[in-house]
Amino acid sequence: MVLVLAALAATGLSVGWVWTKAEAVAPVPLPTVGKPMETVNPSAKPTKTPTPFGKVLGTEMVASNNDTMPIMSSAWGNTYERTGLWGGAAIWLTVHSNYVKGRSWGNYVAFGQLPPEIAYTNTPAGLKEAASQVGGRALVNLYDKDTQVIKGSVVHKPITVNGHPGHEIVAKVPVKVAKLPETFSTIMIAVVDRGDGTAAVSVADLAGSTPAWQNVWRYKVTQMKLSK
């Protein structure tokens, strides 16, 4: 009896050791039913998460996070976001149609979020710096990398939108295009703190011959609705 118990105890310890070791070294094989499980090439990389985009719905530009800003007027139509905002939407108004064959010039307004790669802090200095970063990107994307604003034309101003602090920048961009009756455009940037470590952004690029749209844009910025 003692020998039998000893043998059983030894067997139990041996089985326990084998299972413990097996679990530590390699998984237990799964039973196969029908076609074996397919393996994935370990060198394959996961696809990059696509950049979100917003859209124009009725009378509002709706960012991908559901923030909204009213469009400028019913005369403005939907277009694609080209200033580099995160999850943004945009609208367009033609000012000069076919100033040369196949080319038009117009006003542009975009609305979305501050791109996540732009460092941001909710302070007056942080808002100003974020607006400057957005402005620089907008100049490159709307014009080209060598574009410079007109000296002395840059104006900074703290703003508030529904109790949320923000910052506005206005500057003039020289325009020298043959057969185009414009000498400058006005670029306008508004960055508004959302209260969660991110910011809402609107960018306007308005032909110099249409200054009345500047205050329309400012009014629409005050009507931003920030989702929670």
Tab-separated table of C-alpha atoms in Angstrom:
chain	number	residue	atom	x	y	z
A	1	MET	CA	0.000	0.000	0.000
A	2	VAL	CA	2.813	2.388	0.872
A	3	LEU	CA	4.510	1.634	-2.419
A	4	VAL	CA	1.273	2.200	-4.358
A	5	LEU	CA	0.650	5.540	-2.648
A	6	ALA	CA	4.227	6.570	-3.288
A	7	ALA	CA	3.884	5.627	-6.945
A	8	LEU	CA	0.637	7.585	-7.278
A	9	ALA	CA	2.160	10.596	-5.557
A	10	ALA	CA	5.173	10.456	-7.858
A	11	THR	CA	2.911	10.196	-10.888
A	12	GLY	CA	0.870	13.206	-9.727
A	13	LEU	CA	3.988	15.297	-9.226
A	14	SER	CA	5.377	14.198	-12.564
A	15	VAL	CA	2.175	15.118	-14.411
A	16	GLY	CA	2.000	18.446	-12.646
A	17	TRP	CA	5.575	19.258	-13.557
A	18	VAL	CA	5.070	18.276	-17.192
A	19	TRP	CA	1.995	20.507	-17.557
A	20	THR	CA	3.670	23.423	-15.849
A	21	LYS	CA	6.733	23.133	-18.038
A	22	ALA	CA	4.640	22.696	-21.174
A	23	GLU	CA	2.686	25.844	-20.430
A	24	ALA	CA	5.872	27.799	-19.865
A	25	VAL	CA	7.630	26.608	-23.014
A	26	ALA	CA	4.957	26.161	-25.705
A	27	PRO	CA	1.169	26.324	-25.988
A	28	VAL	CA	-0.874	23.143	-26.088
A	29	PRO	CA	-1.744	22.331	-29.729
A	30	LEU	CA	-5.346	23.095	-30.697
A	31	PRO	CA	-7.375	20.307	-32.310
A	32	THR	CA	-7.845	20.864	-36.038
A	33	VAL	CA	-11.268	20.562	-37.622
A	34	GLY	CA	-11.378	20.849	-41.399
A	35	LYS	CA	-8.977	23.456	-42.838
A	36	PRO	CA	-6.047	24.266	-40.508
A	37	MET	CA	-5.818	27.760	-39.075
A	38	GLU	CA	-3.929	30.147	-41.335
A	39	THR	CA	-0.926	32.003	-39.963
A	40	VAL	CA	-0.161	35.690	-40.520
A	41	ASN	CA	3.200	36.736	-41.891
A	42	PRO	CA	4.971	38.256	-38.863
A	43	SER	CA	6.628	40.850	-41.109
A	44	ALA	CA	3.266	42.295	-42.128
A	45	LYS	CA	2.674	45.685	-40.522
A	46	PRO	CA	-0.741	46.931	-39.393
A	47	THR	CA	-2.263	49.519	-41.686
A	48	LYS	CA	-2.043	53.144	-40.604
A	49	THR	CA	-5.203	54.544	-39.056
A	50	PRO	CA	-6.722	56.807	-41.723
A	51	THR	CA	-7.000	60.503	-40.963
A	52	PRO	CA	-10.598	61.280	-39.984
A	53	PHE	CA	-12.560	63.805	-41.998
A	54	GLY	CA	-15.520	66.051	-41.390
A	55	LYS	CA	-18.360	67.006	-43.691
A	56	VAL	CA	-20.770	69.776	-44.541
A	57	LEU	CA	-24.314	68.954	-43.456
A	58	GLY	CA	-26.950	71.488	-44.405
A	59	THR	CA	-25.891	74.824	-42.967
A	60	GLU	CA	-23.038	73.505	-40.797
A	61	MET	CA	-19.490	72.266	-41.104
A	62	VAL	CA	-19.271	69.193	-38.882
A	63	ALA	CA	-15.840	68.039	-37.693
A	64	SER	CA	-15.147	64.337	-37.164
A	65	ASN	CA	-15.605	64.806	-33.391
A	66	ASN	CA	-19.054	66.398	-33.983
A	67	ASP	CA	-17.981	69.990	-33.245
A	68	THR	CA	-19.876	72.325	-35.556
A	69	MET	CA	-19.471	75.751	-37.134
A	70	PRO	CA	-22.101	77.395	-39.376
A	71	ILE	CA	-21.250	77.874	-43.051
A	72	MET	CA	-20.698	81.450	-44.217
A	73	SER	CA	-23.910	81.633	-46.297
A	74	SER	CA	-25.982	79.522	-48.657
A	75	ALA	CA	-23.861	80.801	-51.560
A	76	TRP	CA	-20.869	78.857	-50.260
A	77	GLY	CA	-20.486	75.267	-51.448
A	78	ASN	CA	-18.815	72.148	-50.084
A	79	THR	CA	-15.145	71.511	-50.918
A	80	TYR	CA	-12.303	69.409	-49.526
A	81	GLU	CA	-10.227	70.340	-46.477
A	82	ARG	CA	-6.740	71.313	-47.613
A	83	THR	CA	-5.121	73.206	-44.722
A	84	GLY	CA	-4.157	70.129	-42.684
A	85	LEU	CA	-6.781	70.290	-39.938
A	86	TRP	CA	-7.641	67.061	-38.130
A	87	GLY	CA	-11.058	65.682	-39.064
A	88	GLY	CA	-12.007	68.880	-40.851
A	89	ALA	CA	-14.542	70.068	-43.421
A	90	ALA	CA	-14.423	73.067	-45.765
A	91	ILE	CA	-16.483	75.402	-47.927
A	92	TRP	CA	-15.734	77.552	-51.000
A	93	LEU	CA	-17.068	80.652	-52.731
A	94	THR	CA	-15.879	81.516	-56.243
A	95	VAL	CA	-14.841	85.178	-56.549
A	96	HIS	CA	-13.237	85.167	-60.019
A	97	SER	CA	-14.476	82.478	-62.379
A	98	ASN	CA	-12.090	81.441	-65.162
A	99	TYR	CA	-9.717	84.387	-64.811
A	100	VAL	CA	-7.679	82.220	-67.114
A	101	LYS	CA	-9.098	79.211	-68.937
A	102	GLY	CA	-10.009	76.496	-66.472
A	103	ARG	CA	-8.864	78.359	-63.357
A	104	SER	CA	-10.959	80.120	-60.721
A	105	TRP	CA	-10.058	82.084	-57.603
A	106	GLY	CA	-12.185	82.199	-54.503
A	107	ASN	CA	-12.685	82.337	-50.771
A	108	TYR	CA	-12.092	79.307	-48.574
A	109	VAL	CA	-13.050	78.438	-44.992
A	110	ALA	CA	-12.144	75.245	-43.112
A	111	PHE	CA	-13.182	73.938	-39.705
A	112	GLY	CA	-11.831	71.022	-37.684
A	113	GLN	CA	-9.470	70.137	-34.852
A	114	LEU	CA	-5.890	71.050	-34.072
A	115	PRO	CA	-3.688	68.305	-35.569
A	116	PRO	CA	-2.503	66.013	-32.737
A	117	GLU	CA	1.161	66.417	-33.703
A	118	ILE	CA	1.036	70.132	-32.855
A	119	ALA	CA	1.987	70.602	-29.208
A	120	TYR	CA	-0.765	72.373	-27.297
A	121	THR	CA	-1.316	73.856	-23.856
A	122	ASN	CA	-4.372	75.774	-22.698
A	123	THR	CA	-2.622	79.029	-21.865
A	124	PRO	CA	-2.611	82.363	-23.713
A	125	ALA	CA	0.891	81.593	-24.956
A	126	GLY	CA	-0.091	78.029	-25.892
A	127	LEU	CA	-3.114	79.172	-27.886
A	128	LYS	CA	-1.038	81.792	-29.685
A	129	GLU	CA	1.646	79.264	-30.576
A	130	ALA	CA	-0.924	76.731	-31.813
A	131	ALA	CA	-2.553	79.396	-34.004
A	132	SER	CA	0.866	80.295	-35.428
A	133	GLN	CA	1.574	76.638	-36.226
A	134	VAL	CA	-1.798	76.281	-37.969
A	135	GLY	CA	-1.160	79.479	-39.917
A	136	GLY	CA	2.210	78.257	-41.128
A	137	ARG	CA	0.742	74.999	-42.347
A	138	ALA	CA	-2.147	76.771	-44.031
A	139	LEU	CA	0.233	79.043	-45.957
A	140	VAL	CA	2.192	76.053	-47.254
A	141	ASN	CA	-0.894	74.018	-48.148
A	142	LEU	CA	-2.910	76.829	-49.719
A	143	TYR	CA	0.033	78.537	-51.464
A	144	ASP	CA	3.548	77.064	-51.261
A	145	LYS	CA	6.446	76.573	-48.872
A	146	ASP	CA	8.077	79.874	-49.835
A	147	THR	CA	5.026	82.057	-49.193
A	148	GLN	CA	5.592	84.959	-46.783
A	149	VAL	CA	2.931	87.234	-45.353
A	150	ILE	CA	3.100	90.975	-46.009
A	151	LYS	CA	5.404	92.618	-43.497
A	152	GLY	CA	3.545	94.405	-40.716
A	153	SER	CA	0.199	92.827	-41.618
A	154	VAL	CA	0.071	90.201	-38.849
A	155	VAL	CA	-2.381	90.923	-36.027
A	156	HIS	CA	-2.834	88.698	-32.952
A	157	LYS	CA	-5.884	88.893	-30.706
A	158	PRO	CA	-7.178	86.818	-27.762
A	159	ILE	CA	-10.792	85.755	-28.273
A	160	THR	CA	-13.494	83.942	-26.312
A	161	VAL	CA	-16.083	81.593	-27.803
A	162	ASN	CA	-18.954	80.593	-25.515
A	163	GLY	CA	-16.701	80.897	-22.493
A	164	HIS	CA	-13.807	79.027	-24.116
A	165	PRO	CA	-10.527	80.948	-24.503
A	166	GLY	CA	-9.025	81.229	-27.950
A	167	HIS	CA	-6.632	83.120	-30.178
A	168	GLU	CA	-7.077	84.807	-33.563
A	169	ILE	CA	-4.444	85.664	-36.151
A	170	VAL	CA	-5.046	87.804	-39.228
A	171	ALA	CA	-2.418	88.408	-41.923
A	172	LYS	CA	-2.202	89.454	-45.553
A	173	VAL	CA	-0.660	87.253	-48.223
A	174	PRO	CA	0.669	88.894	-51.409
A	175	VAL	CA	-0.928	87.650	-54.623
A	176	LYS	CA	0.924	88.008	-57.922
A	177	VAL	CA	-0.934	86.001	-60.537
A	178	ALA	CA	-1.199	87.098	-64.151
A	179	LYS	CA	-4.715	88.182	-65.204
A	180	LEU	CA	-5.994	87.906	-61.622
A	181	PRO	CA	-7.398	91.191	-60.258
A	182	GLU	CA	-6.162	90.602	-56.704
A	183	THR	CA	-3.078	91.959	-55.002
A	184	PHE	CA	-3.461	90.122	-51.687
A	185	SER	CA	-5.515	87.629	-49.739
A	186	THR	CA	-6.362	87.776	-46.036
A	187	ILE	CA	-5.689	84.624	-44.053
A	188	MET	CA	-7.471	84.264	-40.702
A	189	ILE	CA	-6.949	81.604	-38.033
A	190	ALA	CA	-8.965	80.958	-34.883
A	191	VAL	CA	-7.923	78.350	-32.312
A	192	VAL	CA	-10.396	77.705	-29.479
A	193	ASP	CA	-9.735	75.558	-26.416
A	194	ARG	CA	-12.212	72.679	-26.053
A	195	GLY	CA	-11.582	72.115	-22.350
A	196	ASP	CA	-10.248	68.559	-22.767
A	197	GLY	CA	-6.674	69.206	-23.857
A	198	THR	CA	-7.592	69.683	-27.514
A	199	ALA	CA	-8.636	72.681	-29.593
A	200	ALA	CA	-11.114	73.527	-32.352
A	201	VAL	CA	-9.749	75.438	-35.345
A	202	SER	CA	-11.094	77.494	-38.229
A	203	VAL	CA	-9.035	78.848	-41.109
A	204	ALA	CA	-10.280	81.420	-43.632
A	205	ASP	CA	-8.527	82.550	-46.809
A	206	LEU	CA	-10.393	85.514	-48.268
A	207	ALA	CA	-9.686	87.524	-51.408
A	208	GLY	CA	-8.529	91.057	-50.671
A	209	SER	CA	-11.375	92.439	-52.766
A	210	THR	CA	-13.992	90.847	-50.450
A	211	PRO	CA	-13.239	92.289	-46.966
A	212	ALA	CA	-16.893	92.091	-45.884
A	213	TRP	CA	-16.524	88.322	-45.413
A	214	GLN	CA	-13.989	88.850	-42.626
A	215	ASN	CA	-16.581	89.888	-40.053
A	216	VAL	CA	-18.947	87.202	-41.290
A	217	TRP	CA	-16.234	84.632	-40.527
A	218	ARG	CA	-15.639	86.142	-37.085
A	219	TYR	CA	-19.363	85.913	-36.330
A	220	LYS	CA	-19.520	82.285	-37.469
A	221	VAL	CA	-16.540	81.486	-35.226
A	222	THR	CA	-18.514	82.787	-32.218
A	223	GLN	CA	-21.251	80.294	-33.174
A	224	MET	CA	-19.022	77.237	-32.886
A	225	LYS	CA	-20.592	74.429	-30.867
A	226	LEU	CA	-18.088	72.161	-29.128
A	227	SER	CA	-19.263	68.622	-28.471
A	228	LYS	CA	-18.664	66.958	-25.106
